[in-house]
JSON list of C-alpha atoms in Angstrom, two decimals:
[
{"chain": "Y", "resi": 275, "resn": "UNK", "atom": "CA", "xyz": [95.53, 99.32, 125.51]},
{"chain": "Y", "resi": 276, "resn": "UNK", "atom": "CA", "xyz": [97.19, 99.15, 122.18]},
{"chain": "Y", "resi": 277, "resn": "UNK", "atom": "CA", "xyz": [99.93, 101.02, 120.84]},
{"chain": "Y", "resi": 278, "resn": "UNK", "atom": "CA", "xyz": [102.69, 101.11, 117.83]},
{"chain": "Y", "resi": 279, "resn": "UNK", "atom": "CA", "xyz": [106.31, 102.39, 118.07]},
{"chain": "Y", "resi": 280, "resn": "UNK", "atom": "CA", "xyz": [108.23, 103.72, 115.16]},
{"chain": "Y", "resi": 281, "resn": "UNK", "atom": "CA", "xyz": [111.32, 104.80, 116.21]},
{"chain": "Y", "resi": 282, "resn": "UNK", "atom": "CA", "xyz": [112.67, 107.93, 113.65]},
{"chain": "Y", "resi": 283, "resn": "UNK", "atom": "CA", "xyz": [111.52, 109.52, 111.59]},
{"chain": "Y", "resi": 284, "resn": "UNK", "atom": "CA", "xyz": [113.29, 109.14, 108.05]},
{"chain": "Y", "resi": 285, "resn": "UNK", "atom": "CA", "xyz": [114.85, 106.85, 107.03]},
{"chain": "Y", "resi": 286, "resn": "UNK", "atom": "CA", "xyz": [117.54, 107.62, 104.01]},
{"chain": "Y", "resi": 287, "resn": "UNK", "atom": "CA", "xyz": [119.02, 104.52, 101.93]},
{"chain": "Y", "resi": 288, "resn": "UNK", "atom": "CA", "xyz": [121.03, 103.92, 98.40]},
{"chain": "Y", "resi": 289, "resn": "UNK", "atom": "CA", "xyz": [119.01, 102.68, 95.08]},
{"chain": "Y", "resi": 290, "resn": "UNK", "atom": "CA", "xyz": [120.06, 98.45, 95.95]},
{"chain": "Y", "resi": 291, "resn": "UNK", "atom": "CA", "xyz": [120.07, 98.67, 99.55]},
{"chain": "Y", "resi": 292, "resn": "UNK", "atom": "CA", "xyz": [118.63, 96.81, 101.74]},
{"chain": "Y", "resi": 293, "resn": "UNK", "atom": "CA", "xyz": [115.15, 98.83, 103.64]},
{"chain": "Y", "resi": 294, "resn": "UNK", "atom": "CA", "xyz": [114.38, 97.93, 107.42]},
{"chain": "Y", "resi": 295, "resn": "UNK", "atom": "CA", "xyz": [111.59, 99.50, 108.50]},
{"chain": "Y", "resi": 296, "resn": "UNK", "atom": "CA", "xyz": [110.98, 99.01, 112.74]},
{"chain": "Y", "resi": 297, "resn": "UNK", "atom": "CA", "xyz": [108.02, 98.42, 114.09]},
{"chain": "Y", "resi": 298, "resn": "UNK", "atom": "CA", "xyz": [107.27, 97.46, 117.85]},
{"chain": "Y", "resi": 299, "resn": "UNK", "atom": "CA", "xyz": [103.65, 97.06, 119.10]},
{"chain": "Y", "resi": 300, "resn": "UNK", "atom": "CA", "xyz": [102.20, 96.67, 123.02]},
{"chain": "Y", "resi": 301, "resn": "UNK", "atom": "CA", "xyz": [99.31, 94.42, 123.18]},
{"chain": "Y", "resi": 302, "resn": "UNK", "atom": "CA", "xyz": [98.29, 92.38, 126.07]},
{"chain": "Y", "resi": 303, "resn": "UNK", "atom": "CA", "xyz": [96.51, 89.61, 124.08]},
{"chain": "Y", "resi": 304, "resn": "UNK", "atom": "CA", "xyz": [97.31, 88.45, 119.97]},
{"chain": "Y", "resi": 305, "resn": "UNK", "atom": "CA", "xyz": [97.79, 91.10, 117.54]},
{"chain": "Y", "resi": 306, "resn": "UNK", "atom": "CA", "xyz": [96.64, 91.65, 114.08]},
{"chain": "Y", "resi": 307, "resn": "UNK", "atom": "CA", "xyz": [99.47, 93.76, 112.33]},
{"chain": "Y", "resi": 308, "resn": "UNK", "atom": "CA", "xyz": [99.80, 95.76, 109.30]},
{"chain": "Y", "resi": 309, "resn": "UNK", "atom": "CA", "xyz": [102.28, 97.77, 106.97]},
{"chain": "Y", "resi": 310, "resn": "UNK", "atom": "CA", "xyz": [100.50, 100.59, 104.83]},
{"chain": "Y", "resi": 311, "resn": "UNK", "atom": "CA", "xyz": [102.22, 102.58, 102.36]},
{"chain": "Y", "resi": 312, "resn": "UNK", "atom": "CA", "xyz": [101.17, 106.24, 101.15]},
{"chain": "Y", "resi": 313, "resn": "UNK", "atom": "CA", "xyz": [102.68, 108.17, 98.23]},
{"chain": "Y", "resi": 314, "resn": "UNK", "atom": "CA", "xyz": [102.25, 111.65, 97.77]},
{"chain": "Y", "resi": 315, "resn": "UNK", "atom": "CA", "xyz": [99.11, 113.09, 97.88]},
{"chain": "Y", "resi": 316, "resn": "UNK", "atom": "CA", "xyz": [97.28, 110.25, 98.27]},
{"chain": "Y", "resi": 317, "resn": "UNK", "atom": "CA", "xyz": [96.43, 107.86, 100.51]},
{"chain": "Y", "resi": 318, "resn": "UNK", "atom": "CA", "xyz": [97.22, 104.61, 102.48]},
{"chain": "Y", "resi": 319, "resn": "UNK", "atom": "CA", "xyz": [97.95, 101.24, 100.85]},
{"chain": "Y", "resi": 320, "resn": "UNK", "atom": "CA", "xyz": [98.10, 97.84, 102.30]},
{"chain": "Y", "resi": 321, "resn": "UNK", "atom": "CA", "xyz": [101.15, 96.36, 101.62]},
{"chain": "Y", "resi": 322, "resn": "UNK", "atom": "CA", "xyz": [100.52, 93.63, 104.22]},
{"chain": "Y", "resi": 323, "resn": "UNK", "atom": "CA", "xyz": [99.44, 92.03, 107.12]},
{"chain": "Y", "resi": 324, "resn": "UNK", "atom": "CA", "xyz": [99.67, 89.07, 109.71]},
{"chain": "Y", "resi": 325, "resn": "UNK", "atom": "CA", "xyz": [96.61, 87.74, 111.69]},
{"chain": "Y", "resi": 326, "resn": "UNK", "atom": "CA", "xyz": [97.77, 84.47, 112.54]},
{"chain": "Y", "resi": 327, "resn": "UNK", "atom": "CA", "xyz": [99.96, 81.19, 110.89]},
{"chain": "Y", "resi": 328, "resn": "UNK", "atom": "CA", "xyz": [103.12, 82.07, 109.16]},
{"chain": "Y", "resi": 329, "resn": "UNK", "atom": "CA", "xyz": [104.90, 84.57, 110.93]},
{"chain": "Y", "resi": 330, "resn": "UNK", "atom": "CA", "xyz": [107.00, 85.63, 107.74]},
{"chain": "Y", "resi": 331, "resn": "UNK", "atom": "CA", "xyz": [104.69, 87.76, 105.37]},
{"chain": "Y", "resi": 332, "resn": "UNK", "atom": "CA", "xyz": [104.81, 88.68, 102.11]},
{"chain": "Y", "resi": 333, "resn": "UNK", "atom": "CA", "xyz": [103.26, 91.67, 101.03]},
{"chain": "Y", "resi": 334, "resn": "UNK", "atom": "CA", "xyz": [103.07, 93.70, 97.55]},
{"chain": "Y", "resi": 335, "resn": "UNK", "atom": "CA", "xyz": [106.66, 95.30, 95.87]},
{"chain": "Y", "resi": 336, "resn": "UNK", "atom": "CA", "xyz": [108.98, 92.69, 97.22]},
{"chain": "Y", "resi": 337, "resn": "UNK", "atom": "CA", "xyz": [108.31, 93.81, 100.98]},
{"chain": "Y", "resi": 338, "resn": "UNK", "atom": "CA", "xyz": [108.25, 91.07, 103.76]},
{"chain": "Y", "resi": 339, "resn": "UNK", "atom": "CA", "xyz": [107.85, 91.43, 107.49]},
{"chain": "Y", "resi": 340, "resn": "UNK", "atom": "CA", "xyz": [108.51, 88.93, 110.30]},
{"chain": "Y", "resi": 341, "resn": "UNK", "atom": "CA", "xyz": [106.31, 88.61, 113.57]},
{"chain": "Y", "resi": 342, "resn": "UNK", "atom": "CA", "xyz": [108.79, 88.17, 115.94]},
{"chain": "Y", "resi": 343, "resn": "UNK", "atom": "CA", "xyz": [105.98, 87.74, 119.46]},
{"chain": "Y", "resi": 344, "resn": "UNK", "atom": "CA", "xyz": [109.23, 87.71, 122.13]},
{"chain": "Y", "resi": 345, "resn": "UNK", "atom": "CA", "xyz": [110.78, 90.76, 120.58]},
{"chain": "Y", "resi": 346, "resn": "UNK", "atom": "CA", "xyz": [106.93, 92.58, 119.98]},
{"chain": "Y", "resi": 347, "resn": "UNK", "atom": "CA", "xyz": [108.16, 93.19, 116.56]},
{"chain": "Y", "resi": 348, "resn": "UNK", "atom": "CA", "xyz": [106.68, 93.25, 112.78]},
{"chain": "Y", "resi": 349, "resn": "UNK", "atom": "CA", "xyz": [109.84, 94.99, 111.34]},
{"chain": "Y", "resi": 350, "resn": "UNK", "atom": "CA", "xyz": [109.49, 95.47, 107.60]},
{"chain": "Y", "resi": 351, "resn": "UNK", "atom": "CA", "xyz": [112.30, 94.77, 104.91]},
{"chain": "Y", "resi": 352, "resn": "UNK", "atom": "CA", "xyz": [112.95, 94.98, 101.01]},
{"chain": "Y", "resi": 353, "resn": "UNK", "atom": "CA", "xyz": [116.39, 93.56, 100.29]},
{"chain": "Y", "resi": 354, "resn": "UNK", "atom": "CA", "xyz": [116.89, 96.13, 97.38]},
{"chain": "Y", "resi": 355, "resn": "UNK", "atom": "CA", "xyz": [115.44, 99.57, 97.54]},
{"chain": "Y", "resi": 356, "resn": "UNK", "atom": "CA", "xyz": [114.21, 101.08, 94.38]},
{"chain": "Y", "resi": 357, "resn": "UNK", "atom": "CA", "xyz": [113.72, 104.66, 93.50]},
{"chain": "Y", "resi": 358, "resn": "UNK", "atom": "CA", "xyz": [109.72, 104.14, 93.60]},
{"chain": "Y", "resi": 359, "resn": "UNK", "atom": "CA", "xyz": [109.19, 102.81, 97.17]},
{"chain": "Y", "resi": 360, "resn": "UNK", "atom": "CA", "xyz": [109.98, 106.62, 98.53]},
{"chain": "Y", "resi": 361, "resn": "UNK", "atom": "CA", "xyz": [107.43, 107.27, 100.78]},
{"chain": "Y", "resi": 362, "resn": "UNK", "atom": "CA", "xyz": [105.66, 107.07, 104.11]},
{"chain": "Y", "resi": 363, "resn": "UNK", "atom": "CA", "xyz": [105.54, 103.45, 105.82]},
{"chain": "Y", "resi": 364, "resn": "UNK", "atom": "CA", "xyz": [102.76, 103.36, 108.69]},
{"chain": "Y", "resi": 365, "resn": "UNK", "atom": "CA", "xyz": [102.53, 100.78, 110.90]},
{"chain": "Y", "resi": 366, "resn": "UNK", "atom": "CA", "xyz": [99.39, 99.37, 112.46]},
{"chain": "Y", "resi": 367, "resn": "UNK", "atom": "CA", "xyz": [97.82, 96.81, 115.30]},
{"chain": "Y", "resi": 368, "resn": "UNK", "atom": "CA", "xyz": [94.55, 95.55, 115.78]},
{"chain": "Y", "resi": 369, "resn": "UNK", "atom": "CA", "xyz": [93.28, 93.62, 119.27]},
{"chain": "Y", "resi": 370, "resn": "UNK", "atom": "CA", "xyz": [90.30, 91.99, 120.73]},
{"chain": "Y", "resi": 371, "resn": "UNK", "atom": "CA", "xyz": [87.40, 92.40, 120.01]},
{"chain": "Y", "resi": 372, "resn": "UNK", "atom": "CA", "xyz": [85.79, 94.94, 118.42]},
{"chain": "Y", "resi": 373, "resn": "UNK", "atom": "CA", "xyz": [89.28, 96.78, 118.64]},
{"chain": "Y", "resi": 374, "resn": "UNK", "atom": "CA", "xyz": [89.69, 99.28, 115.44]},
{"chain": "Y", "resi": 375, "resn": "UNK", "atom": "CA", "xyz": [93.28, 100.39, 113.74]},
{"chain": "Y", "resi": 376, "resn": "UNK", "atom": "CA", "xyz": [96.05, 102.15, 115.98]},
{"chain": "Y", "resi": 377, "resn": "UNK", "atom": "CA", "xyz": [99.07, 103.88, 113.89]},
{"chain": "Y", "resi": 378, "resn": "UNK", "atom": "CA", "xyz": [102.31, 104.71, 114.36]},
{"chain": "Y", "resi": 379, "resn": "UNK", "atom": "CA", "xyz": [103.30, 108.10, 113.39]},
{"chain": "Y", "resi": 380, "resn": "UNK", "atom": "CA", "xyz": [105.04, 106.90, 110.26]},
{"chain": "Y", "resi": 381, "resn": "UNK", "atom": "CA", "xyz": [108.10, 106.75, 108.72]},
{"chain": "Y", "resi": 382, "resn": "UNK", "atom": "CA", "xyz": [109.45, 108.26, 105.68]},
{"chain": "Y", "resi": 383, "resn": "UNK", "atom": "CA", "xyz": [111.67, 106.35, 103.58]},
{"chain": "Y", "resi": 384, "resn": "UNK", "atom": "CA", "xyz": [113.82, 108.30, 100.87]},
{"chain": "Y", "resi": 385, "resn": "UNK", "atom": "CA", "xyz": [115.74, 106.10, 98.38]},
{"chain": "Y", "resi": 386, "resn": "UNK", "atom": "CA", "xyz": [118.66, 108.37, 96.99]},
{"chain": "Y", "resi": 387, "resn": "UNK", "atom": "CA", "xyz": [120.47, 107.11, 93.70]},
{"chain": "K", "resi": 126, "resn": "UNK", "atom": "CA", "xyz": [87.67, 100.60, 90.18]},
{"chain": "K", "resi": 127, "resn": "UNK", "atom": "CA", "xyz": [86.74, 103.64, 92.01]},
{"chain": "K", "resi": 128, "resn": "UNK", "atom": "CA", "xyz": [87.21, 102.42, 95.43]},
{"chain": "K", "resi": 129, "resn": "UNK", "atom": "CA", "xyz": [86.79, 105.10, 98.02]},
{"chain": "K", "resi": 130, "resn": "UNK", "atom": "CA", "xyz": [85.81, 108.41, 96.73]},
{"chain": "K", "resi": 131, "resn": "UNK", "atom": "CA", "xyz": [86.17, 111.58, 98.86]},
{"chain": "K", "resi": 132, "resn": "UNK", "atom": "CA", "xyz": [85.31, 115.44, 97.92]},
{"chain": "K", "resi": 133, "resn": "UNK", "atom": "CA", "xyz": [86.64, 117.51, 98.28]},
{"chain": "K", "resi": 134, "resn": "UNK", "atom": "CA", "xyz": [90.16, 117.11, 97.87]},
{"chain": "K", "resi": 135, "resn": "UNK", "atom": "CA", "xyz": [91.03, 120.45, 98.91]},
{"chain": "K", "resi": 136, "resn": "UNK", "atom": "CA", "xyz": [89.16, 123.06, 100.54]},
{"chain": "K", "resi": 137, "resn": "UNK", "atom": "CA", "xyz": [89.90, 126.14, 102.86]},
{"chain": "K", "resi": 138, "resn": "UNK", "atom": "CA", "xyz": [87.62, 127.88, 105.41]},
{"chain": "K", "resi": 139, "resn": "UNK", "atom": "CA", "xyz": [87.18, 130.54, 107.67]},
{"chain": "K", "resi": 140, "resn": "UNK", "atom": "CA", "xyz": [86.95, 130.09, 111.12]},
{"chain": "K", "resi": 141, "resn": "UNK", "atom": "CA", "xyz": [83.24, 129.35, 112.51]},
{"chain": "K", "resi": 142, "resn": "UNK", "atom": "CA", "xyz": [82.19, 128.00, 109.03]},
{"chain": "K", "resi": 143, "resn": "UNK", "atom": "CA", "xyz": [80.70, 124.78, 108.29]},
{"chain": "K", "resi": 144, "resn": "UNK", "atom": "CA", "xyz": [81.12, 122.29, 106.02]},
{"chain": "K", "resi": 145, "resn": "UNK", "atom": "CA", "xyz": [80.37, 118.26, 105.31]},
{"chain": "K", "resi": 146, "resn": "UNK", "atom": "CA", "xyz": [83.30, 116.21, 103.56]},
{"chain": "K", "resi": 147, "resn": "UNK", "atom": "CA", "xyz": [81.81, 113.54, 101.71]},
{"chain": "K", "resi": 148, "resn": "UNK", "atom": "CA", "xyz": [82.96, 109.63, 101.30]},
{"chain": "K", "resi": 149, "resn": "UNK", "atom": "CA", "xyz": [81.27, 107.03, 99.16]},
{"chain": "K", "resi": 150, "resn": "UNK", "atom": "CA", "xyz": [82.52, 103.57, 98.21]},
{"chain": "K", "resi": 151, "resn": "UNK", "atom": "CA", "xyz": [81.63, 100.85, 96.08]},
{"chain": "K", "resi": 152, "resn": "UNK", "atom": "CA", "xyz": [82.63, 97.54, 97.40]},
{"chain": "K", "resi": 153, "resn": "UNK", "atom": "CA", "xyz": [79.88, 97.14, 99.20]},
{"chain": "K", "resi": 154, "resn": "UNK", "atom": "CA", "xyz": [81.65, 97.56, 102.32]},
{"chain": "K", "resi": 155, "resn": "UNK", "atom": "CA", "xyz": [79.99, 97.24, 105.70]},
{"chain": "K", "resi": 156, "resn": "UNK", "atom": "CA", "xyz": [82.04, 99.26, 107.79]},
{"chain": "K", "resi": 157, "resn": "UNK", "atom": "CA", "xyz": [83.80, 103.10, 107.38]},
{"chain": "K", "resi": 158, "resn": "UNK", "atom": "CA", "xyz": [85.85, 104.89, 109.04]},
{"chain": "K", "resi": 159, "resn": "UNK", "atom": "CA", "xyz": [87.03, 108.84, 109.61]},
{"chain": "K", "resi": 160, "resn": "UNK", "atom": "CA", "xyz": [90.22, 109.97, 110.59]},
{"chain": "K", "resi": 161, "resn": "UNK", "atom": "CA", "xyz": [92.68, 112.50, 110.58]},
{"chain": "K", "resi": 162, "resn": "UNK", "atom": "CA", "xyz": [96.18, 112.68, 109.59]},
{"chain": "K", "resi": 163, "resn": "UNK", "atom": "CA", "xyz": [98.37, 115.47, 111.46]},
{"chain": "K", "resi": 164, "resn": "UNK", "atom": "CA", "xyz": [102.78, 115.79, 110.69]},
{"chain": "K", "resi": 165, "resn": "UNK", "atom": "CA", "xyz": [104.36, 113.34, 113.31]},
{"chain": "K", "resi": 166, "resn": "UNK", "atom": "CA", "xyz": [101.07, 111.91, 114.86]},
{"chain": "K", "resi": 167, "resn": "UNK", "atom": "CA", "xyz": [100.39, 109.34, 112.21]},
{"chain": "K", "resi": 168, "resn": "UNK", "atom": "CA", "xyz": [96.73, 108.96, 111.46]},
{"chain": "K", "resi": 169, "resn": "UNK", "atom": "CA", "xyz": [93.95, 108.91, 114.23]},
{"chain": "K", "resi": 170, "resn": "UNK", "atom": "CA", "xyz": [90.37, 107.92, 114.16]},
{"chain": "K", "resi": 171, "resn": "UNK", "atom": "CA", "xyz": [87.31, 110.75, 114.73]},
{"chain": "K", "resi": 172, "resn": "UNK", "atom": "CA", "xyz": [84.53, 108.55, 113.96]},
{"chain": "K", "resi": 173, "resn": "UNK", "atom": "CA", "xyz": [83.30, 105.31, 112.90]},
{"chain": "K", "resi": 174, "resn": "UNK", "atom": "CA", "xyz": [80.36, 103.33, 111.46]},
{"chain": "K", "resi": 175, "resn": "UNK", "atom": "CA", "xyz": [80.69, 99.29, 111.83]},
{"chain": "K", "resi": 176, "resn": "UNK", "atom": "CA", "xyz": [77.23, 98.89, 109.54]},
{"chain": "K", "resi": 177, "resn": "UNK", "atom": "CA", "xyz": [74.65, 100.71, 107.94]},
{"chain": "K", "resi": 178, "resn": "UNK", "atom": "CA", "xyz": [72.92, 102.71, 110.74]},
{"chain": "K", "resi": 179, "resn": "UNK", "atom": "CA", "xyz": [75.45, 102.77, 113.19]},
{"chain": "K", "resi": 180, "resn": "UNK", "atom": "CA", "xyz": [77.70, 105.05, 114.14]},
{"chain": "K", "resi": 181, "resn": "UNK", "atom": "CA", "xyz": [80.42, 105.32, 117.14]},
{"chain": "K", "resi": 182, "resn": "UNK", "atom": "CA", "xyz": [83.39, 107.85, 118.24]},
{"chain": "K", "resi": 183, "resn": "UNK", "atom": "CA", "xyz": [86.80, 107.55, 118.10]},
{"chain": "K", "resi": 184, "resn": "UNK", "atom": "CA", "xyz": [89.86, 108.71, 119.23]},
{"chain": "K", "resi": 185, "resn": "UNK", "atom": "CA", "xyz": [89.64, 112.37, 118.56]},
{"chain": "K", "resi": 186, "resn": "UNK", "atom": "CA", "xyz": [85.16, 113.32, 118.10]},
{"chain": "K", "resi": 187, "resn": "UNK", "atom": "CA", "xyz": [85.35, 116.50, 119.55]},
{"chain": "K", "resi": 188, "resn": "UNK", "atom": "CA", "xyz": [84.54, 119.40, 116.85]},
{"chain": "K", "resi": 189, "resn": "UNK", "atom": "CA", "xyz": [83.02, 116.78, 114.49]},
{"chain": "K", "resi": 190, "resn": "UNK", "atom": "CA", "xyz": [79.44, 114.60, 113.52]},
{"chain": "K", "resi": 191, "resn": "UNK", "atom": "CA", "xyz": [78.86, 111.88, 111.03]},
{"chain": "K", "resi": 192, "resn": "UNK", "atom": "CA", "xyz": [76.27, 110.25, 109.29]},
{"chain": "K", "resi": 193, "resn": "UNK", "atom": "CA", "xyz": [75.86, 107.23, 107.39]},
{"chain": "K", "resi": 194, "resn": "UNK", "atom": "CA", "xyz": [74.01, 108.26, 105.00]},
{"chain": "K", "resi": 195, "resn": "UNK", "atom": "CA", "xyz": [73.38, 104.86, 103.36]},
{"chain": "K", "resi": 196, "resn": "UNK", "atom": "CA", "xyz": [75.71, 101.42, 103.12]},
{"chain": "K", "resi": 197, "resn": "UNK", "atom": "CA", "xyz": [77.60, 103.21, 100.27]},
{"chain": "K", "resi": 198, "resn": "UNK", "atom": "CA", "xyz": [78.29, 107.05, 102.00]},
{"chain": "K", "resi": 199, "resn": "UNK", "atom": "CA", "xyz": [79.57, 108.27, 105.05]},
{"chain": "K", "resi": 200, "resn": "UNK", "atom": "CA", "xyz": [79.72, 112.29, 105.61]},
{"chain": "K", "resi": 201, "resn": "UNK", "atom": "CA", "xyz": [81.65, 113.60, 108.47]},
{"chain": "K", "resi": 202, "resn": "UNK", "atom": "CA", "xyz": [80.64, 117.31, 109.31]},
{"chain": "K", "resi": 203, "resn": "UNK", "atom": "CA", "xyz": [82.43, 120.30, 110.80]},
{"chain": "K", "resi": 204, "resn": "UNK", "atom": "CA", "xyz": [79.94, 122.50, 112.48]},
{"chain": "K", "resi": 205, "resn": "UNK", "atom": "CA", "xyz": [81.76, 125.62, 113.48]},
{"chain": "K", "resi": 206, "resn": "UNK", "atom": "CA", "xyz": [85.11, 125.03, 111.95]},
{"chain": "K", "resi": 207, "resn": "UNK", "atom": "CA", "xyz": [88.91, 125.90, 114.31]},
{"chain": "K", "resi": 208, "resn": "UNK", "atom": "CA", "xyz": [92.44, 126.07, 113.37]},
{"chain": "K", "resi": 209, "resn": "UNK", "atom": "CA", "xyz": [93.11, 123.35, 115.22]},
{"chain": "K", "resi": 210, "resn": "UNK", "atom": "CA", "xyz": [91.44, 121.20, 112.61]},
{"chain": "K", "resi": 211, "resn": "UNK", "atom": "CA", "xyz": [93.70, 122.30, 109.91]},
{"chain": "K", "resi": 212, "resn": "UNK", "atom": "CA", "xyz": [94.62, 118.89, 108.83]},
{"chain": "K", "resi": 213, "resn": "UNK", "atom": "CA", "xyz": [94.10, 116.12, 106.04]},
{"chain": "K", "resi": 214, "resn": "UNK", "atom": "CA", "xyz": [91.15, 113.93, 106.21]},
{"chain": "K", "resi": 215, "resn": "UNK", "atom": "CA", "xyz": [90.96, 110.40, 105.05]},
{"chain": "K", "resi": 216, "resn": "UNK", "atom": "CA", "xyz": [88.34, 108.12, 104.53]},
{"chain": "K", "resi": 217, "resn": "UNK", "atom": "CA", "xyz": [88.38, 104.39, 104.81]},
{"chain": "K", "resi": 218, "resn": "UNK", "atom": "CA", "xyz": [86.15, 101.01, 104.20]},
{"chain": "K", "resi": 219, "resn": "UNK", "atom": "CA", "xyz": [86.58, 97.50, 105.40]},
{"chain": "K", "resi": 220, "resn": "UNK", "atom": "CA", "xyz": [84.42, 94.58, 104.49]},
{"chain": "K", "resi": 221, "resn": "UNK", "atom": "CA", "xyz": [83.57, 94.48, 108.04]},
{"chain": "K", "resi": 222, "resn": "UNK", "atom": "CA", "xyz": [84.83, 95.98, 111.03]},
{"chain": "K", "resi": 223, "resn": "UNK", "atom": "CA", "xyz": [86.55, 92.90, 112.59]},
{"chain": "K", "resi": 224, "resn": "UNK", "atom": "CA", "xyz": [90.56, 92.75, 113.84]},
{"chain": "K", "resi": 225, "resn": "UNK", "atom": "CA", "xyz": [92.02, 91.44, 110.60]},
{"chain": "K", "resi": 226, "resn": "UNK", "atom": "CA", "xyz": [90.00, 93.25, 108.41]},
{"chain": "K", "resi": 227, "resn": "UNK", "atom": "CA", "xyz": [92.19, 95.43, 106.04]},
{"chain": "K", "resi": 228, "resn": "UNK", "atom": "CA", "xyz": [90.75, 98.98, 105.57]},
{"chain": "K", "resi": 229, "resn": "UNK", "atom": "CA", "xyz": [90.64, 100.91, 101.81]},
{"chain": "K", "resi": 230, "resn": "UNK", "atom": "CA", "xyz": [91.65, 104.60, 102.00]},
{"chain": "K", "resi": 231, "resn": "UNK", "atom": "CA", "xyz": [90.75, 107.37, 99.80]},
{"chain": "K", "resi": 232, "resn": "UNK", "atom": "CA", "xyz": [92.92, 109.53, 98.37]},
{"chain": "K", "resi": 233, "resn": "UNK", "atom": "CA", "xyz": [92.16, 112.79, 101.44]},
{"chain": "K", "resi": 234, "resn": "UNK", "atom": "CA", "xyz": [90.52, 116.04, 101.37]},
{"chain": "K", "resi": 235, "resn": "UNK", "atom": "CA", "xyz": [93.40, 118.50, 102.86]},
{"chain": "K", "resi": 236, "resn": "UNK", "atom": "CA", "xyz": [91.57, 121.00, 104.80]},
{"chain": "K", "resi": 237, "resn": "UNK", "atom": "CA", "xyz": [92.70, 124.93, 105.68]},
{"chain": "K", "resi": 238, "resn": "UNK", "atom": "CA", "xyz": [90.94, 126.99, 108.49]},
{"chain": "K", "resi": 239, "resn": "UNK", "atom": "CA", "xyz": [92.24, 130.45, 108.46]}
]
C-alpha cells in the first residue's frame, strides 16, 4: 500500500524566506510524486511532479522539489516566499499499475509580511 | 479555457434528500475522478471512471453512485443524503488514468446536510 506523510499542519514564514514544505511517501515499488496547490475556494493545482529522470523538479512559481529515494522524500522549497503562495500544499504518490492518487492531509502555508 | 466545470458550487440539504452534483470537462479527457475533501484528512477518492463506460469505487463509495454520463460528464449522486457527508466535493480529469498522469480539478461544490 501507498501512503503520504505531511508532518504539521501550518506552516508560518516571513515575505523573503525561504518555504520547505515535507513530504515523505511509503511505496514498495517506484513512485510517481506530486505537489498540488489550492487557493481559497477553489481547487487543486499542479505545481509539479516527478515520474522518473531528474530527481530535481521544477514546477510553476519558482517551486522545486528533490526526490531524495533513500530518505522517501519529495520535500518542496521556494527560496523566497511571497505574499501570494499562501495556501494549502498537498502532497501526492502514485504506484503500479493501475494505482490512482493518495494525499496527504495538506499543509497550509501562511506568508506574513 | 473552461477546464473542469462543477455545479453546484454550493448547496445545502436536509437529511434523507437527494441530489446529483454534476462535472463536465472539455479536454477530452479519458478518465474522471470523485472525491472528497474533509479538514485534516486531505482529499480522498469516492469514485472513479478510467474511460467512457466504466466506472469503479474508491476509497470512501459508501452513501454515493456515479455515472458517466458521456466522455465529457461524470455525475456523482447522493441518494438519501447524512451529516456525515457534510463536506466539499471536487471533481477531477486526467488524459488517462495511468501513474504519471496529472489530474485537473474543478473549482468544488461545498455541500451542507442539516
Amino acid at each position: 500500500a501507498q501512503s503520504v506523510t505531511q508532518l504539521g499542519s501550518h506552516v508560518s514564514v516571513s515575505e523573503g524566506a525561504l518555504v520547505l514544505l515535507r513530504c515523505n511517501y511509503s511505496s514498495s515499488v517506484p513512485p510517481y510524486l506530486f505537489w498540488y496547490v489550492q487557493y481559497p475556494n477553489q481547487g487543486l493545482q499542479l505545481l509539479l511532479k516527478y515520474t522518473t529522470g531528474a530527481t530535481l523538479v521544477k514546477g510553476i512559481n519558482g517551486f522545486e522539489a528533490e526526490f531524495k529515494k533513500s530518505e522517501t522524500s519529495f520535500h518542496l522549497t521556494k527560496p523566497s516566499a511571497h505574499m501570494s503562495d499562501a495556501a494549502e500544499y498537498f502532497c501526492a504518490v502514485s504506484t503500479g499499475a493501475n494505482s490512482k492518487l493518495t494525499f496527504g492531509k495538506g499543509i497550509t502555508l501562511s506568508v506574513r509580511p | 479555457n473552461a477546464g473542469v466545470t462543477q455545479t453546484p458550487k454550493f448547496q445545502v440539504l436536509k437529511t434523507g434528500q437527494s441530489m446529483t452534483l454534476q462535472c463536465a470537462q472539455d479536454m477530452n479527457h479519458n478518465s474522471m475522478y470523485w472525491y472528497r475533501q474533509d479538514p485534516g484528512m486531505g482529499l480522498r477518492l469516492i469514485y472513479y471512471s478510467a474511460s467512457e463506460g466504466t466506472t469503479d469505487k474508491g476509497e470512501v463509495p459508501n452513501g454515493y453512485n456515479v455515472s458517466r454520463l458521456n466522455k465529457r460528464e461524470f455525475s456523482l449522486r447522493l441518494e438519501s443524503a447524512a451529516p456525515s457527508q457534510t463536506s466539499v466535493y471536487f471533481c477531477a480529469s486526467s488524459e488517462w488514468d495511468s501513474n504519471n498522469q496529472p489530474q485537473h480539478f474543478g473549482d468544488g461544490t461545498r455541500l451542507s446536510i442539516l
